[in-house]
Amino acid sequence: MTGDVDFPELREAVRRLTDDVLIPAEQQMVADGQVSEQSLAALRDLGLFGMTLPHEHGGLGLGMEEQVRLTFEFTRASAVYRSHLSTTFGLVSRVLVDFGTPEQQQTWLPRFATGEATAAFALTEEAAGSDATALTTVARRTADGYRISGSKRYITNGHTASVLMVFAVVPEHGITAFLVPRPAAGLSARLPSRMNGHAENPVAYVELDDVWAPDAAVVGGPGEGMRLALTGINHARTHVAATAVGQGTRLLQEATRHAATREQFGAPLAELGTVQATLGRSLAELAAARELTLACARAWDRGAPDRHQISAAKLYATEMVGQLADRAVQVLGGAGIVGDSPVPRMWRDVRALRIYEGASEIHERNLARHLVALDRHGLPLWTG
Ligand SMILES: Cc1cc2nc3c(=O)[nH]c(=O)nc-3n(C[C@H](O)[C@H](O)[C@H](O)COP(=O)(O)OP(=O)(O)OC[C@H]3O[C@@H](n4cnc5c(N)ncnc54)[C@H](O)[C@@H]3O)c2cc1C
């Protein structure tokens, strides 16, 4: 499936990294309120910042199925590790691979691949959440490029990234993507006072006050921004589905271990019918999400990613892990609320998966519209 990467070996290395480095570092990460430089270095050393990039740009040259299988592994550890990588290897890298100029690719992609440079994807605004077309950030034409002004919010890695991909409205053309390297005069970021989930990698509010961008900073051409954004977002949606599977795997293992060892009424919880129903149903749903995500990844690798298939995988997997996390808390009882178990932290973390990269309701709406369109045209639901 890959060029010169030995994939089974790489997956085994990612599995060991997850079990031996990332999971053991979680308690310290929580205490520090951030991911340690040591953990980030371990992710960089395995080349995971370049996981989605082709060899020619210094990446691992993996197909989507391989990316998804690695994500199943390292997202058994805190989802916060992935959110450090995600905006660099997913959203921004993918847009630059598909639409960047050779100069933009040469400047950024090899540095992204090593993790030396990182990127943020600055789309969301106060008035433009699910309706991303309602952007008010504006980029006005000047003699020597553009001047960008506006406010972005909820931007993952927006306070640390070496470069931001900023989406702004060019009045004559529409939504346009710009690369804004840091530092830039007029660019600032601040953190929210509180994060309820993903606490160890907070999102940022980003201000752009008359930030200058040269013509060479435009990605893909003026007015092409939404098309570009959706390319990155569809890629990220597939990875978020895989993240839900990774998180679900760990949550189910944590719940199982507790149920097998905690005794009440003279027997392990795991011997109670209701607990067995909880664990058994969770495993079946987790397996279904895993297969749906793999099927979606294979469609990418065949060169035909269907956006409805992506929506279905993202919707199902993230809703599944929300329910699974809630059940895991219930199986743990008081230990799901009090103390150092990872389960309640993961319960809060996975809640965000149903909101970003298209909230569940947006995917439901897209899928319902798809059904109606198929019906109107007399097309079958399944082919093949
Ligand atoms: C941890 C985290 C990280 C993020 N990282 C980034 C990032 O890196 N870059 C970035 O640009 N953004 C980022 N976001 C923002 C994220 O993409 C938005 O939060 C998301 O698109 C939803 O927008 P909103 O929060 O404004 O909610 P709203 O759009 O106001 O939605 C609120 C509720 O209304 C529902 N709703 C809205 N419209 C409809 C409709 N037509 N039909 C039915 N229901 C509807 C939604 O489904 C949701 O349940 C991040 C968010 C979080 C929480």
CSV table of C-alpha atoms in Angstrom, one decimal, residues 31-362:
chain,number,residue,atom,x,y,z
A,31,ALA,CA,-1.3,18.5,35.9
A,32,ASP,CA,0.7,20.8,33.6
A,33,GLY,CA,-2.4,21.8,31.5
A,34,GLN,CA,-0.4,21.1,28.3
A,35,VAL,CA,1.2,18.4,26.3
A,36,SER,CA,4.9,18.1,27.1
A,37,GLU,CA,7.7,18.9,24.7
A,38,GLN,CA,8.9,15.3,25.2
A,39,SER,CA,5.5,13.9,23.9
A,40,LEU,CA,5.5,16.2,20.9
A,41,ALA,CA,9.1,15.2,20.1
A,42,ALA,CA,8.1,11.6,20.2
A,43,LEU,CA,5.2,12.3,17.7
A,44,ARG,CA,7.6,14.2,15.5
A,45,ASP,CA,10.3,11.5,15.7
A,46,LEU,CA,7.9,9.0,14.2
A,47,GLY,CA,7.0,11.4,11.4
A,48,LEU,CA,3.4,11.7,12.4
A,49,PHE,CA,3.3,15.4,11.6
A,50,GLY,CA,3.9,14.3,8.0
A,51,MET,CA,1.5,11.4,8.2
A,52,THR,CA,-0.8,12.8,5.4
A,53,LEU,CA,1.9,14.2,3.1
A,54,PRO,CA,3.3,12.5,0.0
A,55,HIS,CA,7.0,11.5,0.0
A,56,GLU,CA,7.8,14.3,-2.4
A,57,HIS,CA,6.9,16.8,0.3
A,58,GLY,CA,8.9,15.0,3.0
A,59,GLY,CA,5.9,13.0,4.4
A,60,LEU,CA,5.3,9.3,5.0
A,61,GLY,CA,3.4,8.9,1.8
A,62,LEU,CA,0.6,6.9,3.3
A,63,GLY,CA,-2.8,6.2,1.8
A,64,MET,CA,-5.9,7.1,3.7
A,65,GLU,CA,-6.6,3.6,5.0
A,66,GLU,CA,-3.1,3.6,6.5
A,67,GLN,CA,-3.6,7.0,8.0
A,68,VAL,CA,-6.9,5.9,9.6
A,69,ARG,CA,-5.3,2.7,11.0
A,70,LEU,CA,-2.5,4.7,12.6
A,71,THR,CA,-5.1,7.1,14.0
A,72,PHE,CA,-7.0,4.2,15.5
A,73,GLU,CA,-3.8,3.5,17.5
A,74,PHE,CA,-2.6,6.9,18.7
A,75,THR,CA,-6.0,8.2,19.5
A,76,ARG,CA,-6.4,5.6,22.2
A,77,ALA,CA,-4.3,8.2,24.1
A,78,SER,CA,-5.8,11.6,24.9
A,79,ALA,CA,-7.5,13.3,21.9
A,80,VAL,CA,-5.5,16.4,22.8
A,81,TYR,CA,-2.3,14.8,21.2
A,82,ARG,CA,-4.2,14.5,17.9
A,83,SER,CA,-5.5,18.1,18.1
A,84,HIS,CA,-1.8,19.3,18.2
A,85,LEU,CA,-1.2,17.5,14.9
A,86,SER,CA,-4.5,17.8,13.2
A,87,THR,CA,-4.5,21.3,11.8
A,88,THR,CA,-1.0,20.9,10.4
A,89,PHE,CA,-1.2,17.4,8.9
A,90,GLY,CA,-4.9,17.5,8.0
A,91,LEU,CA,-6.6,20.7,7.2
A,92,VAL,CA,-3.8,23.0,6.1
A,93,SER,CA,-1.4,20.4,4.5
A,94,ARG,CA,-4.2,18.8,2.4
A,95,VAL,CA,-5.3,22.2,1.0
A,96,LEU,CA,-1.7,23.1,0.2
A,97,VAL,CA,-1.0,19.7,-1.4
A,98,ASP,CA,-4.1,20.0,-3.6
A,99,PHE,CA,-4.1,23.8,-4.3
A,100,GLY,CA,-0.9,25.4,-3.2
A,101,THR,CA,1.6,27.0,-5.5
A,102,PRO,CA,5.0,25.2,-5.9
A,103,GLU,CA,6.5,28.0,-3.8
A,104,GLN,CA,3.9,27.6,-1.0
A,105,GLN,CA,4.4,23.9,-1.0
A,106,GLN,CA,8.2,24.2,-0.9
A,107,THR,CA,8.1,26.8,1.9
A,108,TRP,CA,5.8,24.9,4.2
A,109,LEU,CA,5.2,21.2,3.5
A,110,PRO,CA,8.7,19.8,4.2
A,111,ARG,CA,8.7,21.8,7.5
A,112,PHE,CA,5.2,20.6,8.4
A,113,ALA,CA,6.3,17.0,7.7
A,114,THR,CA,9.1,17.2,10.3
A,115,GLY,CA,6.9,19.2,12.8
A,116,GLU,CA,9.4,22.1,12.7
A,117,ALA,CA,6.6,24.4,11.5
A,118,THR,CA,2.9,24.0,12.4
A,119,ALA,CA,-0.3,25.4,11.0
A,120,ALA,CA,-3.8,26.6,12.1
A,121,PHE,CA,-7.0,26.7,10.0
A,122,ALA,CA,-8.8,29.9,10.7
A,123,LEU,CA,-12.3,29.7,9.4
A,124,THR,CA,-14.9,30.0,12.2
A,125,GLU,CA,-16.1,33.3,13.4
A,126,GLU,CA,-18.8,34.5,15.8
A,127,ALA,CA,-21.4,34.8,13.0
A,128,ALA,CA,-20.0,32.0,10.9
A,129,GLY,CA,-20.1,28.6,12.7
A,130,SER,CA,-22.1,25.9,11.0
A,131,ASP,CA,-22.8,28.5,8.3
A,132,ALA,CA,-19.2,29.1,7.3
A,133,THR,CA,-20.3,31.2,4.3
A,134,ALA,CA,-21.4,34.0,6.6
A,135,LEU,CA,-17.8,35.2,7.2
A,136,THR,CA,-17.3,38.9,7.9
A,137,THR,CA,-13.5,38.9,8.0
A,138,VAL,CA,-12.6,41.0,5.0
A,139,ALA,CA,-9.5,41.2,2.7
A,140,ARG,CA,-9.3,44.4,0.8
A,141,ARG,CA,-7.2,44.8,-2.3
A,142,THR,CA,-4.3,47.3,-2.1
A,143,ALA,CA,-1.6,48.2,-4.6
A,144,ASP,CA,0.8,45.6,-3.1
A,145,GLY,CA,-1.6,42.8,-2.0
A,146,TYR,CA,-4.4,42.6,0.6
A,147,ARG,CA,-5.2,44.0,4.0
A,148,ILE,CA,-7.1,41.5,6.2
A,149,SER,CA,-9.3,42.6,9.2
A,150,GLY,CA,-11.6,40.5,11.3
A,151,SER,CA,-12.0,38.1,14.3
A,152,LYS,CA,-11.8,34.4,14.3
A,153,ARG,CA,-12.7,32.1,17.2
A,154,TYR,CA,-12.3,28.5,18.3
A,155,ILE,CA,-9.1,28.1,16.3
A,156,THR,CA,-7.1,25.0,17.3
A,157,ASN,CA,-3.4,25.9,17.6
A,158,GLY,CA,-4.3,29.5,16.7
A,159,HIS,CA,-2.0,30.9,19.4
A,160,THR,CA,1.1,28.8,18.5
A,161,ALA,CA,1.0,27.9,14.8
A,162,SER,CA,3.9,29.1,12.6
A,163,VAL,CA,1.3,30.0,9.8
A,164,LEU,CA,-2.4,30.4,9.8
A,165,MET,CA,-4.6,29.6,6.8
A,166,VAL,CA,-7.1,32.5,7.1
A,167,PHE,CA,-10.4,32.6,5.2
A,168,ALA,CA,-11.6,36.1,4.4
A,169,VAL,CA,-14.0,37.7,2.0
A,170,VAL,CA,-12.5,39.6,-0.9
A,171,PRO,CA,-15.3,42.0,-1.9
A,172,GLU,CA,-14.9,41.5,-5.7
A,173,HIS,CA,-14.5,37.7,-5.6
A,174,GLY,CA,-15.8,36.1,-2.4
A,175,ILE,CA,-14.2,33.8,0.2
A,176,THR,CA,-10.5,33.5,-0.3
A,177,ALA,CA,-7.8,31.5,1.6
A,178,PHE,CA,-4.6,33.3,2.7
A,179,LEU,CA,-1.4,32.1,4.3
A,180,VAL,CA,-0.5,34.4,7.2
A,181,PRO,CA,2.9,33.5,8.7
A,182,ARG,CA,3.6,34.4,12.3
A,183,PRO,CA,4.7,36.9,13.5
A,184,ALA,CA,2.7,39.5,11.4
A,185,ALA,CA,1.9,43.1,12.3
A,186,GLY,CA,-1.7,43.2,13.4
A,187,LEU,CA,-2.1,39.5,14.1
A,188,SER,CA,-2.8,38.5,17.7
A,189,ALA,CA,-4.3,35.6,19.6
A,190,ARG,CA,-5.8,35.0,23.1
A,191,LEU,CA,-7.0,31.9,24.9
A,192,PRO,CA,-10.5,31.4,26.4
A,193,SER,CA,-10.8,31.5,30.2
A,194,ARG,CA,-12.0,27.9,30.3
A,195,MET,CA,-12.1,24.8,28.1
A,196,ASN,CA,-14.6,22.1,28.9
A,197,GLY,CA,-12.9,19.3,27.0
A,198,HIS,CA,-9.6,19.5,25.0
A,199,ALA,CA,-8.4,21.4,28.0
A,200,GLU,CA,-4.7,20.7,27.4
A,201,ASN,CA,-4.7,22.2,23.9
A,202,PRO,CA,-7.1,25.1,24.1
A,203,VAL,CA,-8.5,26.8,21.0
A,204,ALA,CA,-7.8,30.5,20.4
A,205,TYR,CA,-9.5,33.7,19.5
A,206,VAL,CA,-7.5,35.3,16.7
A,207,GLU,CA,-7.6,39.0,15.8
A,208,LEU,CA,-6.5,40.3,12.4
A,209,ASP,CA,-6.2,44.1,12.4
A,210,ASP,CA,-5.2,45.3,9.0
A,211,VAL,CA,-2.8,42.4,8.4
A,212,TRP,CA,-0.9,42.6,5.2
A,213,ALA,CA,-0.8,39.6,2.8
A,214,PRO,CA,1.0,39.7,-0.6
A,215,ASP,CA,-0.6,38.2,-3.7
A,216,ALA,CA,1.7,35.2,-3.2
A,217,ALA,CA,-0.2,34.4,0.1
A,218,VAL,CA,-3.4,33.6,-1.8
A,219,VAL,CA,-4.0,29.9,-2.0
A,220,GLY,CA,-5.9,28.5,-5.0
A,221,GLY,CA,-7.0,31.9,-6.3
A,222,PRO,CA,-9.4,34.6,-5.1
A,223,GLY,CA,-13.0,33.4,-4.5
A,224,GLU,CA,-11.9,29.7,-4.2
A,225,GLY,CA,-11.8,29.7,-0.4
A,226,MET,CA,-14.9,27.6,0.4
A,227,ARG,CA,-14.0,24.9,-2.2
A,228,LEU,CA,-10.5,24.7,-0.7
A,229,ALA,CA,-11.8,24.7,2.9
A,230,LEU,CA,-14.2,21.8,2.1
A,231,THR,CA,-11.3,19.7,0.7
A,232,GLY,CA,-9.4,20.1,4.0
A,233,ILE,CA,-12.6,19.6,6.1
A,234,ASN,CA,-13.6,16.4,4.3
A,235,HIS,CA,-10.1,15.0,4.9
A,236,ALA,CA,-10.4,16.0,8.6
A,237,ARG,CA,-13.8,14.5,9.0
A,238,THR,CA,-12.5,11.1,8.0
A,239,HIS,CA,-9.7,11.5,10.6
A,240,VAL,CA,-12.2,12.6,13.2
A,241,ALA,CA,-14.2,9.4,12.6
A,242,ALA,CA,-11.0,7.4,13.2
A,243,THR,CA,-10.3,9.4,16.3
A,244,ALA,CA,-13.8,8.5,17.6
A,245,VAL,CA,-12.9,4.8,17.1
A,246,GLY,CA,-9.5,5.2,18.9
A,247,GLN,CA,-11.1,7.0,21.8
A,248,GLY,CA,-13.9,4.4,21.9
A,249,THR,CA,-11.5,1.5,22.0
A,250,ARG,CA,-9.7,2.9,25.1
A,251,LEU,CA,-13.0,3.8,26.8
A,252,LEU,CA,-14.4,0.3,26.3
A,253,GLN,CA,-11.2,-1.2,27.6
A,254,GLU,CA,-11.2,1.0,30.7
A,255,ALA,CA,-14.9,0.2,31.3
A,256,THR,CA,-14.2,-3.6,30.8
A,257,ARG,CA,-11.3,-3.6,33.2
A,258,HIS,CA,-13.3,-1.9,35.9
A,259,ALA,CA,-16.3,-4.2,35.4
A,260,ALA,CA,-14.0,-7.3,35.5
A,261,THR,CA,-12.3,-6.3,38.8
A,262,ARG,CA,-14.9,-4.3,40.8
A,263,GLU,CA,-17.1,-6.6,42.9
A,264,GLN,CA,-20.5,-5.8,44.3
A,265,PHE,CA,-23.0,-8.2,45.7
A,266,GLY,CA,-20.3,-10.8,45.8
A,267,ALA,CA,-19.4,-10.9,42.1
A,268,PRO,CA,-17.6,-8.8,39.5
A,269,LEU,CA,-19.8,-6.2,37.8
A,270,ALA,CA,-19.1,-7.9,34.5
A,271,GLU,CA,-21.3,-10.8,35.6
A,272,LEU,CA,-24.4,-8.6,35.9
A,273,GLY,CA,-26.7,-8.8,32.9
A,274,THR,CA,-27.1,-5.1,32.5
A,275,VAL,CA,-23.4,-4.4,32.5
A,276,GLN,CA,-22.9,-7.2,30.0
A,277,ALA,CA,-25.5,-5.6,27.8
A,278,THR,CA,-23.7,-2.3,28.1
A,279,LEU,CA,-20.3,-3.8,27.2
A,280,GLY,CA,-21.6,-6.1,24.5
A,281,ARG,CA,-23.7,-3.4,22.7
A,282,SER,CA,-20.7,-1.0,22.9
A,283,LEU,CA,-18.4,-3.4,21.3
A,284,ALA,CA,-20.8,-4.1,18.4
A,285,GLU,CA,-21.3,-0.3,17.8
A,286,LEU,CA,-17.6,0.3,18.0
A,287,ALA,CA,-16.9,-2.4,15.5
A,288,ALA,CA,-19.6,-0.9,13.2
A,289,ALA,CA,-18.0,2.6,13.4
A,290,ARG,CA,-14.6,1.1,12.7
A,291,GLU,CA,-15.7,-0.7,9.6
A,292,LEU,CA,-17.6,2.3,8.3
A,293,THR,CA,-14.5,4.5,8.8
A,294,LEU,CA,-12.3,1.9,7.0
A,295,ALA,CA,-14.8,1.7,4.1
A,296,CYS,CA,-14.7,5.5,3.8
A,297,ALA,CA,-10.9,5.5,3.9
A,298,ARG,CA,-10.8,2.8,1.1
A,299,ALA,CA,-13.0,5.0,-1.0
A,300,TRP,CA,-10.5,7.8,-0.6
A,301,ASP,CA,-7.7,5.4,-1.7
A,302,ARG,CA,-9.7,4.5,-4.8
A,303,GLY,CA,-9.8,8.2,-5.6
A,304,ALA,CA,-13.5,8.5,-5.1
A,305,PRO,CA,-14.3,9.9,-1.7
A,306,ASP,CA,-18.1,10.4,-1.6
A,307,ARG,CA,-18.9,13.3,0.7
A,308,HIS,CA,-22.0,11.5,2.0
A,309,GLN,CA,-20.0,8.4,2.9
A,310,ILE,CA,-17.6,10.7,4.8
A,311,SER,CA,-20.6,12.4,6.5
A,312,ALA,CA,-22.1,9.1,7.5
A,313,ALA,CA,-18.8,7.9,9.0
A,314,LYS,CA,-18.2,11.1,10.9
A,315,LEU,CA,-21.7,11.3,12.2
A,316,TYR,CA,-22.0,7.6,13.2
A,317,ALA,CA,-18.5,7.3,14.8
A,318,THR,CA,-18.7,10.5,16.8
A,319,GLU,CA,-22.2,9.8,18.1
A,320,MET,CA,-21.2,6.3,18.9
A,321,VAL,CA,-18.2,7.4,21.0
A,322,GLY,CA,-20.4,9.9,22.8
A,323,GLN,CA,-22.7,7.2,23.9
A,324,LEU,CA,-19.9,4.8,24.7
A,325,ALA,CA,-18.2,7.4,26.9
A,326,ASP,CA,-21.4,8.0,28.8
A,327,ARG,CA,-21.9,4.3,29.4
A,328,ALA,CA,-18.2,4.0,30.5
A,329,VAL,CA,-18.8,6.7,33.1
A,330,GLN,CA,-21.9,4.8,34.3
A,331,VAL,CA,-20.0,1.5,34.6
A,332,LEU,CA,-17.3,3.2,36.7
A,333,GLY,CA,-19.9,4.6,39.0
A,334,GLY,CA,-18.4,7.2,41.4
A,335,ALA,CA,-15.0,6.6,39.9
A,336,GLY,CA,-16.3,8.0,36.7
A,337,ILE,CA,-16.8,11.3,38.4
A,338,VAL,CA,-14.3,11.4,41.2
A,339,GLY,CA,-10.5,10.9,40.9
A,340,ASP,CA,-7.9,10.3,38.3
A,341,SER,CA,-9.5,7.8,35.9
A,342,PRO,CA,-9.1,8.9,32.3
A,343,VAL,CA,-12.7,8.1,31.5
A,344,PRO,CA,-14.4,11.3,32.7
A,345,ARG,CA,-11.7,13.4,30.9
A,346,MET,CA,-12.2,11.4,27.7
A,347,TRP,CA,-16.0,11.8,28.1
A,348,ARG,CA,-15.5,15.6,28.0
A,349,ASP,CA,-13.0,15.4,25.2
A,350,VAL,CA,-15.1,13.3,22.9
A,351,ARG,CA,-18.0,15.6,23.3
A,352,ALA,CA,-16.3,18.1,21.0
A,353,LEU,CA,-16.0,15.5,18.2
A,354,ARG,CA,-19.8,15.9,17.6
A,355,ILE,CA,-19.4,19.7,17.2
A,356,TYR,CA,-16.3,20.3,15.1
A,357,GLU,CA,-15.8,19.3,11.4
A,358,GLY,CA,-19.5,19.7,11.0
A,359,ALA,CA,-21.9,19.3,13.9
A,360,SER,CA,-24.0,16.1,13.9
A,361,GLU,CA,-27.1,18.0,12.8
A,362,ILE,CA,-25.3,19.4,9.7
